[in-house]
Short mmCIF file of C-alpha atoms in Angstrom, two decimals:
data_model
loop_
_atom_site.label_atom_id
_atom_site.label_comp_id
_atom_site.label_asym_id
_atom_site.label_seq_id
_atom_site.Cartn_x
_atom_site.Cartn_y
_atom_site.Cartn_z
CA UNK G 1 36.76 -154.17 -4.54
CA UNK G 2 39.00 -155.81 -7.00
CA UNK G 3 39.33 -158.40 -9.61
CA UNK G 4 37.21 -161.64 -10.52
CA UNK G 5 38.85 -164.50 -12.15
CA UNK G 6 36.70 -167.83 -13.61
CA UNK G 7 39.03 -170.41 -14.59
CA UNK G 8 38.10 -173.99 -16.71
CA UNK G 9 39.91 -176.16 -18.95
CA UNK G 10 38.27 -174.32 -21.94
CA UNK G 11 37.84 -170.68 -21.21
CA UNK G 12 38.86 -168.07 -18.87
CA UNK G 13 36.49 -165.55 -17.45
CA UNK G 14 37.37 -162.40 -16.55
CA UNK G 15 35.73 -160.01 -14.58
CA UNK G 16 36.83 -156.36 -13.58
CA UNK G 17 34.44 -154.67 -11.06
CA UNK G 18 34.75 -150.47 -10.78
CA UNK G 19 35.63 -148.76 -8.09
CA UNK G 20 32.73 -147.43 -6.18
CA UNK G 21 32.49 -143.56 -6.32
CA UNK G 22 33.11 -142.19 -2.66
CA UNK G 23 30.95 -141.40 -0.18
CA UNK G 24 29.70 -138.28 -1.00
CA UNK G 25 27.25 -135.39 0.50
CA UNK G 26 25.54 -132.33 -1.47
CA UNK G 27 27.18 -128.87 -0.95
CA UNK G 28 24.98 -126.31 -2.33
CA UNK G 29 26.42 -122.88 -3.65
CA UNK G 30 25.21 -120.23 -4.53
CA UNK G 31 26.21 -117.13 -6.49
CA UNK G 32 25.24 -113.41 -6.49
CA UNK G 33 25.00 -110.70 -8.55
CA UNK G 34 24.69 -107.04 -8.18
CA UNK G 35 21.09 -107.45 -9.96
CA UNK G 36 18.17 -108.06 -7.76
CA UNK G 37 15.94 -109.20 -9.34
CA UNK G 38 17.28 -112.05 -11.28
CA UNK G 39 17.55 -115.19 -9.19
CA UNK G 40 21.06 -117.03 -8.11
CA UNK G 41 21.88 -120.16 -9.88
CA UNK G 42 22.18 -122.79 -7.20
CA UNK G 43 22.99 -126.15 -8.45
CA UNK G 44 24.38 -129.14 -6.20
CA UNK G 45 28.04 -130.14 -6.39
CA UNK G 46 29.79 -133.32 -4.72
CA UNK G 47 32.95 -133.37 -2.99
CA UNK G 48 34.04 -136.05 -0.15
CA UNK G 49 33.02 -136.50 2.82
CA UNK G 50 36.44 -136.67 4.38
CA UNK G 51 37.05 -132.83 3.44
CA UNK G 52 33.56 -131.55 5.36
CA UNK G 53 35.01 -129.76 8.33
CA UNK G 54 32.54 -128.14 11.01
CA UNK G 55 33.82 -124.97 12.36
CA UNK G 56 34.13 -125.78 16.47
CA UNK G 57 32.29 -123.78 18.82
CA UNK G 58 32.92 -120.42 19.87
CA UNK G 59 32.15 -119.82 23.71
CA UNK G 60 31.70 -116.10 25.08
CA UNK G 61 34.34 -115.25 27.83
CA UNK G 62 32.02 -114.70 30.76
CA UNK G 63 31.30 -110.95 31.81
CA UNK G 64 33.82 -109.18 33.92
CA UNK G 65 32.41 -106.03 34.61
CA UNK G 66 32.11 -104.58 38.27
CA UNK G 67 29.66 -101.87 39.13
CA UNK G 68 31.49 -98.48 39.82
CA UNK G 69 31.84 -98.46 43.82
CA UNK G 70 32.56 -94.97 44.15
CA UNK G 71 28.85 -93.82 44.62
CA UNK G 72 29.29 -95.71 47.37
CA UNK G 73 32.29 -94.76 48.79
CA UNK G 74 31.16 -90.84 48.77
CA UNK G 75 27.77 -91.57 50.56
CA UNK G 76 30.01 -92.86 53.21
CA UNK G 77 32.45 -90.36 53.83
CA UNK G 78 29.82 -87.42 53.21
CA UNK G 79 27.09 -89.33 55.87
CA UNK G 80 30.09 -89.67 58.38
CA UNK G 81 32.18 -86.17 57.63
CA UNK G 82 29.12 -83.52 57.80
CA UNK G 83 27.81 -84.43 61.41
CA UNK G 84 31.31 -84.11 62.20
CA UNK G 85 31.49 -80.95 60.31
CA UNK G 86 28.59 -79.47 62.11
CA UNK G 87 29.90 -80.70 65.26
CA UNK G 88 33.27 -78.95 64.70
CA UNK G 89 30.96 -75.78 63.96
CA UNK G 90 28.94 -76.01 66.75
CA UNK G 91 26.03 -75.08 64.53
CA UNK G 92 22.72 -75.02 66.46
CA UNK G 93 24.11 -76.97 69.50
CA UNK G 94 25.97 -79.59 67.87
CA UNK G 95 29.06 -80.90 69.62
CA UNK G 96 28.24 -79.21 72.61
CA UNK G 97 29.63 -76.22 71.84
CA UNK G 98 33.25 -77.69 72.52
CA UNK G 99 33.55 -79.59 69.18
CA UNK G 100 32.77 -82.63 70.81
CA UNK G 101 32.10 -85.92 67.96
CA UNK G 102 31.07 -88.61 70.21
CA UNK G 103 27.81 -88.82 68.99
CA UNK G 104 29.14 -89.07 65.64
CA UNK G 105 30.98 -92.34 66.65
CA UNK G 106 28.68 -94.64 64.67
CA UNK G 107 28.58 -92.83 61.40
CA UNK G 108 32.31 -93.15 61.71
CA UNK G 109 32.22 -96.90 61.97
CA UNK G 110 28.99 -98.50 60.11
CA UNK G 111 29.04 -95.89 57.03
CA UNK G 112 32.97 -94.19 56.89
CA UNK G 113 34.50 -96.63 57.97
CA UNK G 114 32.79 -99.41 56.57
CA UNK G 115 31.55 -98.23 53.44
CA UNK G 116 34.87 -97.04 52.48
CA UNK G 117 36.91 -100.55 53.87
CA UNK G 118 34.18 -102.49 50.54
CA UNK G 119 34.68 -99.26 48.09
CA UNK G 120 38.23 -99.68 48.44
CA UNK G 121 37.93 -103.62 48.02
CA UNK G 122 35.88 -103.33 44.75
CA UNK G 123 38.60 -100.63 43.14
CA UNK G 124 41.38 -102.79 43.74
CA UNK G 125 39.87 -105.87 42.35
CA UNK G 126 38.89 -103.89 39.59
CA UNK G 127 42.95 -103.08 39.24
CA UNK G 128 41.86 -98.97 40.35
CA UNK G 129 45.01 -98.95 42.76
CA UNK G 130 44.40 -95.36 43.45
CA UNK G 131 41.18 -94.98 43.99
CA UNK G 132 41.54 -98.15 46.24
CA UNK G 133 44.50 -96.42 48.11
CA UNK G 134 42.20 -93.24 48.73
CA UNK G 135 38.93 -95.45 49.74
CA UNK G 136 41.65 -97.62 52.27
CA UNK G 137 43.24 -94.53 54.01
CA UNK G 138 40.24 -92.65 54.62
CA UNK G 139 38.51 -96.35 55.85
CA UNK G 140 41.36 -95.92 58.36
CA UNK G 141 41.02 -92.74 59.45
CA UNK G 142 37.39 -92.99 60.48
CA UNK G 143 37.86 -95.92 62.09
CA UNK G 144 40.33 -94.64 64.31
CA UNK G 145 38.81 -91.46 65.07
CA UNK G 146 35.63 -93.74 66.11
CA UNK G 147 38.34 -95.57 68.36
CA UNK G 148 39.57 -92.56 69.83
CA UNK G 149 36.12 -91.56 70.98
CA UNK G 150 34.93 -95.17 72.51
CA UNK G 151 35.98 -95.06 76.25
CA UNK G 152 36.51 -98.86 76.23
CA UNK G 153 39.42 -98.17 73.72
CA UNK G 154 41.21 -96.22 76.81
CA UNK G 155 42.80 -93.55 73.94
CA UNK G 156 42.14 -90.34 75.95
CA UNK G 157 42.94 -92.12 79.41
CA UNK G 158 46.19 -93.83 78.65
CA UNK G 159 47.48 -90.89 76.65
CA UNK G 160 46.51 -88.31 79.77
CA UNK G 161 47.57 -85.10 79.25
CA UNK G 162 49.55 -85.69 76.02
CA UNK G 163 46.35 -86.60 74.29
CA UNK G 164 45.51 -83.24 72.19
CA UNK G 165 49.87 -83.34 71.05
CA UNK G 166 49.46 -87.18 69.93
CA UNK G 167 46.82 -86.51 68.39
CA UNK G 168 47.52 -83.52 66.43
CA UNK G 169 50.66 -85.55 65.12
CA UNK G 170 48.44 -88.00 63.72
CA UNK G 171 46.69 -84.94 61.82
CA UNK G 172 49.46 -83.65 60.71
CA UNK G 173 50.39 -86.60 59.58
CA UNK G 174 46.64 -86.85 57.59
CA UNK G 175 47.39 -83.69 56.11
CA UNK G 176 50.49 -84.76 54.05
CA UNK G 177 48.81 -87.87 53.26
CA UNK G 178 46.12 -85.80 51.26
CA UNK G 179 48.42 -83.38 49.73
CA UNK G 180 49.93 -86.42 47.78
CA UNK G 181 46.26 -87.52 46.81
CA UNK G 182 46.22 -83.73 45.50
CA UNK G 183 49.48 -84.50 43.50
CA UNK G 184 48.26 -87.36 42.46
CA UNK G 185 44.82 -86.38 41.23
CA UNK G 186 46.47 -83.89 38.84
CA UNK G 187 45.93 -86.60 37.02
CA UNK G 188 42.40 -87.21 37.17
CA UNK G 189 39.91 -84.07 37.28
CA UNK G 190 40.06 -80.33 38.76
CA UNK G 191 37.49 -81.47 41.46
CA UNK G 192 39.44 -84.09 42.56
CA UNK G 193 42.48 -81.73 43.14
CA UNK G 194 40.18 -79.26 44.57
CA UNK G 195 38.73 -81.58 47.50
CA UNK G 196 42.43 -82.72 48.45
CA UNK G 197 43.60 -79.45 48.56
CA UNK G 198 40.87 -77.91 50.39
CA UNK G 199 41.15 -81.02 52.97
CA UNK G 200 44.69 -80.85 53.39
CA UNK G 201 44.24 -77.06 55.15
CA UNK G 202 41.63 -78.54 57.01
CA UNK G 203 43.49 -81.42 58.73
CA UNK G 204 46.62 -78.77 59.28
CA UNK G 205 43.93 -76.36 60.86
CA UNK G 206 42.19 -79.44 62.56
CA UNK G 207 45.67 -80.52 64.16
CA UNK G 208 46.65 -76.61 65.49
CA UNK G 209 43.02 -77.00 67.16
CA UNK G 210 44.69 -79.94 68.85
CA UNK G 211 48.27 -78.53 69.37
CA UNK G 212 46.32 -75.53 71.33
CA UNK G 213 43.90 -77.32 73.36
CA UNK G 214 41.24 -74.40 74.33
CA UNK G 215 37.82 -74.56 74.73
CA UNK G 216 37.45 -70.96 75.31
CA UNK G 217 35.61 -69.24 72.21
CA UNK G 218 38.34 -66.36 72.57
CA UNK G 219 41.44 -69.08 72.71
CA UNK G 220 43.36 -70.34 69.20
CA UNK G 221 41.90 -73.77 69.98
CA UNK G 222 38.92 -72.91 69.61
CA UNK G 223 39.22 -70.46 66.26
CA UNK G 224 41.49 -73.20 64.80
CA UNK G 225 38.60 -75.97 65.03
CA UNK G 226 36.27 -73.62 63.82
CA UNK G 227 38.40 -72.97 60.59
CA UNK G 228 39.25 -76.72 60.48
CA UNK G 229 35.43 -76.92 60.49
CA UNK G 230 34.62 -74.23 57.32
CA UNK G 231 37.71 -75.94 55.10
CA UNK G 232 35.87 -79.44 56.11
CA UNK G 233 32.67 -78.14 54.99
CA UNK G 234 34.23 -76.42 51.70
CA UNK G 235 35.85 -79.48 51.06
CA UNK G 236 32.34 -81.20 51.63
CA UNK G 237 30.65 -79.25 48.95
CA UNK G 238 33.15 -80.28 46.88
CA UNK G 239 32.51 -83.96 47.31
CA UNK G 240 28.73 -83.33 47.18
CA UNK G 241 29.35 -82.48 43.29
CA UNK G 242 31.35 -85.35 42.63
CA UNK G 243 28.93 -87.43 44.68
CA UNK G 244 26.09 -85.95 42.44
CA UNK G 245 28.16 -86.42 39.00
CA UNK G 246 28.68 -89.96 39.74
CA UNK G 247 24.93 -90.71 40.66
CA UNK G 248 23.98 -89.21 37.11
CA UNK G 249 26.43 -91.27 35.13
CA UNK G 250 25.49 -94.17 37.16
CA UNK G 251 22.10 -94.24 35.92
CA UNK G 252 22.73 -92.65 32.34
CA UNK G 253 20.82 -89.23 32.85
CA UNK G 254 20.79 -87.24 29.94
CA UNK G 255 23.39 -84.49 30.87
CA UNK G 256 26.50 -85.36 33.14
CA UNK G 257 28.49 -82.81 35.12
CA UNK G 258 31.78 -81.34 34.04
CA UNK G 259 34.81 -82.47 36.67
CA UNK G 260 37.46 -80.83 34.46
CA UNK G 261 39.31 -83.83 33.43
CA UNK G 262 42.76 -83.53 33.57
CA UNK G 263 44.09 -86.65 32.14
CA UNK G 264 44.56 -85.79 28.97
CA UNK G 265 47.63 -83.89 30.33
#
């Protein structure tokens, strides 16, 4: 507001209004001391509106986290490799005495195969490329040793009497492929290394079995599936233990079990 002015042939009249105080809210302080028991002063003081600022809201990033898939992945490939295993063996019957996995055909697709295809998923969306790489190759693999066993697939017809060379190249081929997971898991733990290792012999042993295709129990063939068969089940036991270690972390139980981590070097 400003000025009033009252004007007459006799007198002037002047009139000076004051500026209203601003707008105004209460901002209470307090002030501490180090002694409890006396009591803060707290006594109001002004300030304007126009400097009140309200600190914005904060929202939480939403949750990230994926559960750990790799429980997961080793129920697959243990529920699909030790029929096989046993089949290789021929313990108590199994295989037919001739190493014979048909049987173990659906294992090999509905838990190997497809248990290991969604572990390797969840590692590489969870950036583990890998454990994601492992979970993938060996996805493969028992898939197409399920393919290789389903007549309708015409494997063991088309390839005639090259079958057991072909494929005993592709085993070969398996083998290398886990002696660079056994590189590459000098990185991780000692188990690790120690199932790759062990599984690499087997696949060479398991592809000699091919490479001398005899049935006889007296012939190679037959000794070198039976020692593909021990490596596969020594490799087995390993992945039981990691199986087992996992399945304790995953539900916090009050010990866990040493893997011999190796990535501290």
């Amino acid at each position: 507001m400003g000025d009033l002015y009252l004007t007459s042939p006799n007198f002037t009249l002047d009139v000076r209004l004051k500026e209203p105080p601003p707008e105004t809210i209460p901002d209470y302080r307090s002030s501490c001391t180090d002694d409890a028991n006396r009591i803060s002063e707290i006594g109001p003081s002004f300030k304007p509106i126009s400097h009140f600022q309200r600190s914005p809201p904060t929202s939480q990033p939403p949750s990230t986290t994926y559960a750990d898939p790799t429980p997961i992945a080793l129920a697959g490939f243990l529920l699909s490799n030790m029929p096989s295993t046993i089949m290789l063996l021929g313990l108590g019957g199994a295989g037919g005495g001739t190493g014979n996995e048909t049987t173990a055909v659906g294992p090999f697709l509905f838990l190997g195969s497809a248990l290991l295809y969604f572990s390797g998923l969840a590692e590489w969306l969870r950036h583990q490329t890998f454990a994601a790489t492992i979970y993938f190759t060996l996805a493969g693999y028992f898939g197409a040793q399920a393919a290789s066993l389903i007549p309708g697939f015409g494997i063991g017809s088309g390839a005639g009497g090259s079958y057991g060379n072909s494929w005993g190249v592709f085993l070969v081929f398996m083998g290398i492929m886990m002696a660079v997971f056994a590189l590459g898991s000098l990185r991780i733990d000692v188990v690790h290394v120690y199932i790759f290792v062990v599984f690499t012999i087997c696949f060479g042993c398991e592809a000699a079995s091919y490479f001398t295709a005899e049935t006889a129990r007296d012939g190679p063939g037959y000794r070198w599936r039976v020692a593909a068969g021990w490596t596969s089940l020594a490799g087995s036991a390993g992945v039981w233990y990691l199986f087992m270690a996992s399945i304790l972390d995953s539900v916090d139980f009050p010990f866990t079990l040493p893997v011999g981590d190796l990535s501290e070097y």
